[in-house]
mmCIF file of C-alpha atoms in Angstrom:
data_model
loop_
_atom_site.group_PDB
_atom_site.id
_atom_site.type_symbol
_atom_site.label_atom_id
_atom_site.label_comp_id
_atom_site.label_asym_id
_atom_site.label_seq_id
_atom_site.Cartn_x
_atom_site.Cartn_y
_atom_site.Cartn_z
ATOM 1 C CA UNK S 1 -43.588 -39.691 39.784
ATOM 2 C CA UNK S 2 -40.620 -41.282 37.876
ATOM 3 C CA UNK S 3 -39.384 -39.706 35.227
ATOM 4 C CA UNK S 4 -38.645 -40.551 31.472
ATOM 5 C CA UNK S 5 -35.181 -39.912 31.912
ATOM 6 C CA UNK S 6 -35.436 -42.402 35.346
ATOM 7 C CA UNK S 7 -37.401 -44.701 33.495
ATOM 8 C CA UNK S 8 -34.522 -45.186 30.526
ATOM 9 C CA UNK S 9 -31.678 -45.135 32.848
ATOM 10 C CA UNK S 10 -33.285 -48.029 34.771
ATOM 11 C CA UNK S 11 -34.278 -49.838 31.670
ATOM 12 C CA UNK S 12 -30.179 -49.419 30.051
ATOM 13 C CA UNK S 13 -29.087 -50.465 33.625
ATOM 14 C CA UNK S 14 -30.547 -53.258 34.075
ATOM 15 C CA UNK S 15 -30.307 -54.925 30.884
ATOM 16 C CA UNK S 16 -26.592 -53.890 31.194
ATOM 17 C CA UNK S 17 -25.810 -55.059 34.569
ATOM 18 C CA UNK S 18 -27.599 -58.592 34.246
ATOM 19 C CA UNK S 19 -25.450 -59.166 30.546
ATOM 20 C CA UNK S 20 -22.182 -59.956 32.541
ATOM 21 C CA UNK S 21 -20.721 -61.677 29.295
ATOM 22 C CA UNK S 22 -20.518 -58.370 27.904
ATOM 23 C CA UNK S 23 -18.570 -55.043 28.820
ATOM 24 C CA UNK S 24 -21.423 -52.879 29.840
ATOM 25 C CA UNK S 25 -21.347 -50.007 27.434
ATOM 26 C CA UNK S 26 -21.856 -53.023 25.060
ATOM 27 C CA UNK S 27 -24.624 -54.372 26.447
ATOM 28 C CA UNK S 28 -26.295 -50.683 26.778
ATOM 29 C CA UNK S 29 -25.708 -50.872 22.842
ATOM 30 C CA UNK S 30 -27.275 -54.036 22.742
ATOM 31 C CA UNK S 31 -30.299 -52.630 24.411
ATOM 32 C CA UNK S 32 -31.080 -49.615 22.408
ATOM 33 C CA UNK S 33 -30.662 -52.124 19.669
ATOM 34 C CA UNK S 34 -33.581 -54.077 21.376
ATOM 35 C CA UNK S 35 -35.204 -51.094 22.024
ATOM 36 C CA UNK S 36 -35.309 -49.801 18.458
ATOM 37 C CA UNK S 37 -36.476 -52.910 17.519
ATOM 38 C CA UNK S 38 -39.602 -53.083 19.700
ATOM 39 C CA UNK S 39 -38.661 -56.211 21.217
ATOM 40 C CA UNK S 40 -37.727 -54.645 24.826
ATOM 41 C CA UNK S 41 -38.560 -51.452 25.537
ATOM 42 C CA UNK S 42 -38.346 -49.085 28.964
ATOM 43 C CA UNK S 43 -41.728 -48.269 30.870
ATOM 44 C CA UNK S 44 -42.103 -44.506 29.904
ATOM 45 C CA UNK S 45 -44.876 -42.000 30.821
ATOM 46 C CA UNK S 46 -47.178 -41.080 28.085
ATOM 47 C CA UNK S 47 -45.247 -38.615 25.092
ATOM 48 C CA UNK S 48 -40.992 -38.864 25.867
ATOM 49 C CA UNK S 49 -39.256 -35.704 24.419
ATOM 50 C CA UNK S 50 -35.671 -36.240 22.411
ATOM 51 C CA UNK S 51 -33.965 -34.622 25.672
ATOM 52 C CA UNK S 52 -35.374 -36.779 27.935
ATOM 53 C CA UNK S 53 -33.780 -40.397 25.585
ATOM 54 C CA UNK S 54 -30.424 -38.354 25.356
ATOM 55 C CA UNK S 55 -30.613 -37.777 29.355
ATOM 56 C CA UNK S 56 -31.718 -41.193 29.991
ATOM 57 C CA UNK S 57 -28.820 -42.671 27.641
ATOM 58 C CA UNK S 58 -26.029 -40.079 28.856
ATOM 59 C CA UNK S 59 -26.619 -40.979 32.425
ATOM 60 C CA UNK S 60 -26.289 -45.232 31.700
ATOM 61 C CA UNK S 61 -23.495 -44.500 29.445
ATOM 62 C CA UNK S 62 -21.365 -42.333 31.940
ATOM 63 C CA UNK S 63 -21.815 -44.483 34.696
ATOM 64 C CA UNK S 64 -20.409 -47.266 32.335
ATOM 65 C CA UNK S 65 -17.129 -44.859 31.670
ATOM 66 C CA UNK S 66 -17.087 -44.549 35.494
ATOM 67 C CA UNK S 67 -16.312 -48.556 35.441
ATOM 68 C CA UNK S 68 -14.113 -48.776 32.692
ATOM 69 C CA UNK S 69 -12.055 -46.194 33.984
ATOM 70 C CA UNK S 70 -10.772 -44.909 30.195
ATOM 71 C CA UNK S 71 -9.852 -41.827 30.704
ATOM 72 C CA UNK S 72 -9.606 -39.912 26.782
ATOM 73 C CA UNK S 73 -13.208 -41.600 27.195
ATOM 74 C CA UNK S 74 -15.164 -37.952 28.850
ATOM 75 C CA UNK S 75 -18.412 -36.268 28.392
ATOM 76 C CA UNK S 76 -19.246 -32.773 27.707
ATOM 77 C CA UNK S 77 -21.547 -31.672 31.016
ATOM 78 C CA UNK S 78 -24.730 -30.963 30.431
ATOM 79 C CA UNK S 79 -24.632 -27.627 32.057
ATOM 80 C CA UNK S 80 -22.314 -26.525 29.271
ATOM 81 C CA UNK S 81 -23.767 -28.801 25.885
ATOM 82 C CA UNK S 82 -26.992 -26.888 26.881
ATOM 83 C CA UNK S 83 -25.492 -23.183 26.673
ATOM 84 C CA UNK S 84 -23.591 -23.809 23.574
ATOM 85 C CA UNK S 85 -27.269 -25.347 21.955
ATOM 86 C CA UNK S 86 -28.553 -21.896 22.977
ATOM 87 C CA UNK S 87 -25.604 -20.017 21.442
ATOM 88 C CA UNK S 88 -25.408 -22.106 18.468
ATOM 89 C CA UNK S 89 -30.107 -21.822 17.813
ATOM 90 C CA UNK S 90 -29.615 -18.180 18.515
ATOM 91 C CA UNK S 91 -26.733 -17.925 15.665
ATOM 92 C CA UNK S 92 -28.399 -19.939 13.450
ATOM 93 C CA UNK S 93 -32.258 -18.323 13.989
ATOM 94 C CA UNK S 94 -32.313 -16.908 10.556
ATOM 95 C CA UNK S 95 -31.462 -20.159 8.550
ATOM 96 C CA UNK S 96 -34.488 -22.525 7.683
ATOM 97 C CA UNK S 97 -31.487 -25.691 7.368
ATOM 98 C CA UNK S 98 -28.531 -25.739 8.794
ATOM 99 C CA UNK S 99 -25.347 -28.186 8.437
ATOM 100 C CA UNK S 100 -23.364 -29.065 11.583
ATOM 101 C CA UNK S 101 -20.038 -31.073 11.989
ATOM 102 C CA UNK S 102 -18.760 -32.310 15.542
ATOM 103 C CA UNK S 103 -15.270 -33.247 14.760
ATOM 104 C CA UNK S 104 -14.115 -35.041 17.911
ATOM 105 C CA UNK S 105 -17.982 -36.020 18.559
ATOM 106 C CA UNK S 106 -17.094 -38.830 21.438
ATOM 107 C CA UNK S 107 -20.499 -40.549 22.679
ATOM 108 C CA UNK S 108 -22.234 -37.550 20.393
ATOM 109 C CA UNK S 109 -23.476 -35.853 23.643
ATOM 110 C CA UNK S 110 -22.534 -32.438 22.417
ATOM 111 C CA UNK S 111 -23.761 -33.200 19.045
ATOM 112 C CA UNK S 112 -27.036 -34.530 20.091
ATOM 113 C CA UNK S 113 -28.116 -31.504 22.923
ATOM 114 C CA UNK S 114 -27.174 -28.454 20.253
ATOM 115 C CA UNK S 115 -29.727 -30.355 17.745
ATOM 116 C CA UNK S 116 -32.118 -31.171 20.117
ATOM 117 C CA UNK S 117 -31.920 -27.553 21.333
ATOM 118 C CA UNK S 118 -32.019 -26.113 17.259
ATOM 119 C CA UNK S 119 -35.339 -28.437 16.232
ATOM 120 C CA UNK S 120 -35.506 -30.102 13.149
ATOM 121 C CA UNK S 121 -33.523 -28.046 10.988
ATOM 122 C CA UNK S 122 -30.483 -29.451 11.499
ATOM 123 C CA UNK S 123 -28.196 -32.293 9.507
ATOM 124 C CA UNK S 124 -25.055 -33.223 10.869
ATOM 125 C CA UNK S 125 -21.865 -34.777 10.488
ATOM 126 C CA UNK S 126 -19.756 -36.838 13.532
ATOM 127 C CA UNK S 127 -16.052 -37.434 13.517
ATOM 128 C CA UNK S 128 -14.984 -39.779 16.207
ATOM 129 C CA UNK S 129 -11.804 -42.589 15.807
ATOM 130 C CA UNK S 130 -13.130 -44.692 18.416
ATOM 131 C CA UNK S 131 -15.347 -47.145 17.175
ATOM 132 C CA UNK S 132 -17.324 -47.906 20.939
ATOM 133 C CA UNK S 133 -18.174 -44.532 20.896
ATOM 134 C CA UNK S 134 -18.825 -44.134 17.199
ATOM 135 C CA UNK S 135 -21.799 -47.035 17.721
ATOM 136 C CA UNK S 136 -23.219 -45.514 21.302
ATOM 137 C CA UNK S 137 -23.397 -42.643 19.089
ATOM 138 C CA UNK S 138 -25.114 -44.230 16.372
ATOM 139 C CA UNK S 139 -27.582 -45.820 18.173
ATOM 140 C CA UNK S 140 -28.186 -42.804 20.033
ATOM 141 C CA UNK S 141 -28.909 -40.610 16.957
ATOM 142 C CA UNK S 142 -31.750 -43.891 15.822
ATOM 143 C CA UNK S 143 -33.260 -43.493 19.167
ATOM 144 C CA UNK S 144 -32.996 -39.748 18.547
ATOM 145 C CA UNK S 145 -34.178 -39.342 14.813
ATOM 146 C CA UNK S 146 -31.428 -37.121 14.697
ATOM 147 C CA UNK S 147 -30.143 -37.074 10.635
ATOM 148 C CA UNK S 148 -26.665 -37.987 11.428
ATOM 149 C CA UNK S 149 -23.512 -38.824 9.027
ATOM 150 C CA UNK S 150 -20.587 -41.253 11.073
ATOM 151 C CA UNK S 151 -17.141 -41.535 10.237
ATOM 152 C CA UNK S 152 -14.683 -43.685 11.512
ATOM 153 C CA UNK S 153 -11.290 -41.900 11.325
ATOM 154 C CA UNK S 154 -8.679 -39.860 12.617
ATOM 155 C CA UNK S 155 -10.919 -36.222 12.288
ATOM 156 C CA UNK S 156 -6.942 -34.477 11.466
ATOM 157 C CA UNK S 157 -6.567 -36.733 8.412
ATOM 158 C CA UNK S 158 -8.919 -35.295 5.077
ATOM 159 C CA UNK S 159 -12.674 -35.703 5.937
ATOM 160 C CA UNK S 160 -14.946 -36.255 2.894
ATOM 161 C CA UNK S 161 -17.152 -33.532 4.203
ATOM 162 C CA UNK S 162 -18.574 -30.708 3.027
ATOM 163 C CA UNK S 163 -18.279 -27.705 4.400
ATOM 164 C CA UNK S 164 -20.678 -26.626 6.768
ATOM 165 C CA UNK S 165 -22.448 -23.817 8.661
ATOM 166 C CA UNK S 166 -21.403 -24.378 12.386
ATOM 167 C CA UNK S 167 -18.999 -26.584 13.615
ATOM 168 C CA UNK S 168 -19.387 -27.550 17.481
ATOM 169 C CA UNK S 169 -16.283 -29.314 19.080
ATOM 170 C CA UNK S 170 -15.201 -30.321 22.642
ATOM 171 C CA UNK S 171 -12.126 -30.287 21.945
ATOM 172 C CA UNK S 172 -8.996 -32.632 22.342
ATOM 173 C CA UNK S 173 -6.606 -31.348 24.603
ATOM 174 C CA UNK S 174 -3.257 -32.150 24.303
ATOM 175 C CA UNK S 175 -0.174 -33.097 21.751
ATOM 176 C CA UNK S 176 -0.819 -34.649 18.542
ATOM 177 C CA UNK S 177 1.570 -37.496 17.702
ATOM 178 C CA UNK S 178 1.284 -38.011 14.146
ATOM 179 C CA UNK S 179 4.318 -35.541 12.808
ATOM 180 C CA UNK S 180 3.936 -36.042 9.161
ATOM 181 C CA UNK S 181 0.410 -35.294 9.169
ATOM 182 C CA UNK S 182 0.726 -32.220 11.424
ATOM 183 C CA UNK S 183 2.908 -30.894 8.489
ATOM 184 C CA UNK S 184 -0.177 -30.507 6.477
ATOM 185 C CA UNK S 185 -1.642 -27.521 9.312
ATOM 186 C CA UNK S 186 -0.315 -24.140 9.762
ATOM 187 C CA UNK S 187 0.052 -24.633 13.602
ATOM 188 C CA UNK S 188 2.654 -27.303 13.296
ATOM 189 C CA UNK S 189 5.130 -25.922 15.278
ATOM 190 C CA UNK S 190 9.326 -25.844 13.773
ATOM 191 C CA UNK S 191 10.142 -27.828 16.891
ATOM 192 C CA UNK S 192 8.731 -30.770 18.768
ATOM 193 C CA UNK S 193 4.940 -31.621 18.316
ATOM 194 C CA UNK S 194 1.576 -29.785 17.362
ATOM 195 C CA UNK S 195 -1.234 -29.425 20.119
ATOM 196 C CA UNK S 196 -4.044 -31.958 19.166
ATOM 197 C CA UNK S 197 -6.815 -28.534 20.084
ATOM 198 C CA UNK S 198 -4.921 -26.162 17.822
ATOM 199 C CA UNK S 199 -4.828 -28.372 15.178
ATOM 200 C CA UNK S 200 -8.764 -29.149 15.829
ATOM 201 C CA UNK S 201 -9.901 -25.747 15.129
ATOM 202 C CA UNK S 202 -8.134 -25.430 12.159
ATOM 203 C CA UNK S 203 -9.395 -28.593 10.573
ATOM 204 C CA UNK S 204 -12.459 -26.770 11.575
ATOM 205 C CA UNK S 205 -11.809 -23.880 10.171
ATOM 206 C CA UNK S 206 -11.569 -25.571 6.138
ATOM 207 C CA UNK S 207 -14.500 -27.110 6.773
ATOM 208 C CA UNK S 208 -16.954 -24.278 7.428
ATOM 209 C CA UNK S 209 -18.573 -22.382 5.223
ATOM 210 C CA UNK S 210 -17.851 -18.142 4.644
ATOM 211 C CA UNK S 211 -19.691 -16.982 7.339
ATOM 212 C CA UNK S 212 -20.172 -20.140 9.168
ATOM 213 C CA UNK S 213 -19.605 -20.059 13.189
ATOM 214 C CA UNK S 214 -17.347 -22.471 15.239
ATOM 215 C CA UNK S 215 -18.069 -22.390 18.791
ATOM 216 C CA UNK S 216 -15.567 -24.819 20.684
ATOM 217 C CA UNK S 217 -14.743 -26.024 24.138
ATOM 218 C CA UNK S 218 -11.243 -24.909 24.971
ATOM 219 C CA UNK S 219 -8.902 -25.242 27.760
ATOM 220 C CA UNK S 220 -8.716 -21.623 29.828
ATOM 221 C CA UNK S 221 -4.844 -21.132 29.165
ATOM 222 C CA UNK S 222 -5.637 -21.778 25.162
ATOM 223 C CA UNK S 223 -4.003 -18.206 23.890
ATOM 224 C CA UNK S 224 -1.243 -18.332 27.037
ATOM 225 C CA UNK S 225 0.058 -21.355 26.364
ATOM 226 C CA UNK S 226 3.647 -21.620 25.049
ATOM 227 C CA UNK S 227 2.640 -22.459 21.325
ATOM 228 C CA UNK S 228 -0.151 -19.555 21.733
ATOM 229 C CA UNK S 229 2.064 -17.401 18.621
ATOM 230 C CA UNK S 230 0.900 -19.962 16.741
ATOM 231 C CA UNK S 231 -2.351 -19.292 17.009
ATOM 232 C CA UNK S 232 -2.504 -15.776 17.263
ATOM 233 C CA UNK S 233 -0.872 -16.239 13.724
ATOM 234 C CA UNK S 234 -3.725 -18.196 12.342
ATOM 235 C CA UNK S 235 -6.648 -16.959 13.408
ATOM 236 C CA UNK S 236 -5.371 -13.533 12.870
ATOM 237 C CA UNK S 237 -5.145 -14.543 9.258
ATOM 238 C CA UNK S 238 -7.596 -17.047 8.951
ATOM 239 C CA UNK S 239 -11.063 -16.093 11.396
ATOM 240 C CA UNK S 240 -12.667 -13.674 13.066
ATOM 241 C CA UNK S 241 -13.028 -14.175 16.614
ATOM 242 C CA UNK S 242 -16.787 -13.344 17.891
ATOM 243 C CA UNK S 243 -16.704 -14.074 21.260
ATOM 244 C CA UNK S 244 -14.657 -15.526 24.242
ATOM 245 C CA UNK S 245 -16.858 -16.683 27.114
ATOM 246 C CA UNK S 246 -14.921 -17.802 30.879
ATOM 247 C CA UNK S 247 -16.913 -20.759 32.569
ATOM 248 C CA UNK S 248 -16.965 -20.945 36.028
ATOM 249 C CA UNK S 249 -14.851 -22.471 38.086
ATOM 250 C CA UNK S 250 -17.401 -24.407 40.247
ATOM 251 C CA UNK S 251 -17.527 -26.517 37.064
ATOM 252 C CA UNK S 252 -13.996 -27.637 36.981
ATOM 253 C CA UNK S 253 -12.163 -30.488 39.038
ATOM 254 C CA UNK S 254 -9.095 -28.142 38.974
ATOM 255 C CA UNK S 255 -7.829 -25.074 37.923
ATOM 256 C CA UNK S 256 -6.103 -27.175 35.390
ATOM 257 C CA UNK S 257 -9.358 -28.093 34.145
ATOM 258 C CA UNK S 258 -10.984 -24.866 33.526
ATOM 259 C CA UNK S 259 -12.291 -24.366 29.901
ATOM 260 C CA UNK S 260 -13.614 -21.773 27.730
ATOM 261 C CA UNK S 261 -15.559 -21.336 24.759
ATOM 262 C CA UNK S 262 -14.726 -19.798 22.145
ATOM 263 C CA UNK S 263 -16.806 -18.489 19.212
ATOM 264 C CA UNK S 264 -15.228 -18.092 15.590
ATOM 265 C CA UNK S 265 -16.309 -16.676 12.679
ATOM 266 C CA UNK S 266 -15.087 -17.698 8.849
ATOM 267 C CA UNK S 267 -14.996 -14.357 7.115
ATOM 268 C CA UNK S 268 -16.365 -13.928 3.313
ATOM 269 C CA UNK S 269 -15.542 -11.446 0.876
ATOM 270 C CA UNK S 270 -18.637 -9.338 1.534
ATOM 271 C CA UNK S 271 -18.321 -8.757 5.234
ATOM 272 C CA UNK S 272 -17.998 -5.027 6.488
ATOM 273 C CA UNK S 273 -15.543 -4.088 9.160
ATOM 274 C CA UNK S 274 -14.878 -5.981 12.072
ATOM 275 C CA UNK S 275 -17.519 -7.370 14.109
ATOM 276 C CA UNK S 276 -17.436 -6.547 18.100
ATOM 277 C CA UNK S 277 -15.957 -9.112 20.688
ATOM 278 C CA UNK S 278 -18.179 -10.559 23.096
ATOM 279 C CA UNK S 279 -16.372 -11.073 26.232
ATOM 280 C CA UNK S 280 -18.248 -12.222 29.200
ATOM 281 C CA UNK S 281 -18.362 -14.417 32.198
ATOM 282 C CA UNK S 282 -21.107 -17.399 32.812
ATOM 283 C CA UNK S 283 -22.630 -16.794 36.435
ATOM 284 C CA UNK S 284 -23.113 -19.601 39.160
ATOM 285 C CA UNK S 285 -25.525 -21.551 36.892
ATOM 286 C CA UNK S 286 -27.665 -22.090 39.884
ATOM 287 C CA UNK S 287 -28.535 -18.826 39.836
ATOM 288 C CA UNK S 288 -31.591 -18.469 37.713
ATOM 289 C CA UNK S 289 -31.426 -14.944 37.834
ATOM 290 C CA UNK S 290 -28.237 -13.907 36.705
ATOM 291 C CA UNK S 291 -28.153 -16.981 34.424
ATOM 292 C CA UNK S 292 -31.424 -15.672 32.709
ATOM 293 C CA UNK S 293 -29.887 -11.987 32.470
ATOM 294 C CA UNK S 294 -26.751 -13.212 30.759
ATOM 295 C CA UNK S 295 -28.893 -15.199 28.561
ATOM 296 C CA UNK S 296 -30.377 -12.262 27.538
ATOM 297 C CA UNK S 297 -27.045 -10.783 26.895
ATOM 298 C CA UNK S 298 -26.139 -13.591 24.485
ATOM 299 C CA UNK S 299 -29.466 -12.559 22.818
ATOM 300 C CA UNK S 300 -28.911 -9.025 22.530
ATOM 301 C CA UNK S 301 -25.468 -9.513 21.744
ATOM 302 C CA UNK S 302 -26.810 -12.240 18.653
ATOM 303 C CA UNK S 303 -29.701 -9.399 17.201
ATOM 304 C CA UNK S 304 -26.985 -6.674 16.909
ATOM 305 C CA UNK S 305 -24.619 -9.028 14.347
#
């Protein structure tokens, strides 16, 4: 039996590939648009769940990346968008609402699998400076009903937003060319320029809440690299770091590639001693097994906070 998830894919495709006037991410715009509107709509089997539209969207909307060939233009994999949504529910279990930013929020992908993995008790805020992306996104979140804020803008300039109770962030690797505004961050460096990620989690950092958790994507190498002092510096001063979780390589193109994530803490005033580091290894995720057990590590390790 076809899918959902097959069922949307085909639908996006299709529209997408017979629209040649159009770039085909467009046209897969152009279709939820249609689809939203009741006027086309895919063939789907009885109820659809919100994982199965994001599936369905992700898969038309990567293979249209694969044609353009835009390479800042990357999705988080599912594999890992679907253990931080565990991470960030478990975190959050206690709180009937909860406010989430995605700073860099590309396509929303990210954004979109930790709500559909926390329920409904989540409202949200995306940051993204590229405007495709920004309306893929938007559309996505309609399809979704998933209570999402947009901005348009360069997420290291000031965001009108208020701080919140997790921030979740793939983040941008790399250097940040914008001196003068790197001036305004702790982690510019005295020489040459800031790194785009370091400046990311600080921007991250003012806009959480005391007590609010920021669990990030990061590259492998993030405290070795040669403006690590920097960092050490801030979030010595300015977080708590919770927990520091490898990936496996089997994930990764390249060694190069190989990411992280990391799990930060804002402290507040009323906050006794510090907490214990989590520092663990995800298994071969095809191994049920050992992926359930460290699941249940995560758990443990969440109930004794």
């Amino acid at each position: 039996m076809v899918t959902n998830t097959e069922h949307i894919f085909k639908f996006l495709d299709e529209f997408a590939t017979s629209n040649e006037e159009s770039l085909y991410l467009e046209s897969i715009i152009e279709a939820c648009n249609q689809w939203l509107s009741g006027d086309v709509m895919p063939r789907l089997n009885a109820t659809v769940t919100k994982e199965e539209i994001r599936r369905g969207i992700q898969l038309a909307v990567l293979k249209g990346m694969k044609e353009n060939a835009q390479p800042h233009h990357q999705m988080t994999p599912d594999a890992l968008g679907m253990l931080i949504g565990h991470f960030a529910s478990r975190l959050m279990d206690k709180k009937e609402q909860v406010t989430l930013l995605d700073p860099a929020a590309g396509t929303g992908n990210l954004l979109f699998t930790v709500m559909n993995a926390m329920g409904e008790k989540t409202v949200a805020t995306s940051v993204e400076i590229d405007e495709l992306l920004v309306r893929l996104s938007a559309v996505s979140a309609n399809l979704l009903e998933q209570p999402v804020q947009f901005f348009v803008q360069d997420a290291l300039r000031p965001l009108m937003v208020d701080p919140v109770d997790l921030v979740v962030c793939d983040l941008p690797v790399g250097f940040y060319p914008d001196d003068d505004n790197a001036l305004n961050f702790e982690m510019m460096p005295a020489e040459g320029h800031a790194y785009s990620h370091h400046l990311f989690i600080e921007q991250s950092m003012n806009h959480l809440k005391g007590g609010g958790y920021g669990l990030f994507l990061v590259p492998a190498s993030l405290f070795e690299s040669d403006q690590s002092s920097l960092l050490h510096r801030y979030v010595k001063k300015n977080a708590l770091v919770r927990a520091v979780i490898q990936l496996p390589e089997s994930l990764f193109r390249s060694s190069v590639h190989e990411k992280s994530i990391l799990v930060l803490q804002k402290p507040e005033p009323n906050m006794k001693g510090i907490p214990d580091v989590l520092l663990t290894k995800v298994p071969t995720m095809s191994d049920k097994h050992a992926m359930a057990s460290f699941l249940r590590k995560i758990d443990e390790w969440v109930e004794e906070q």
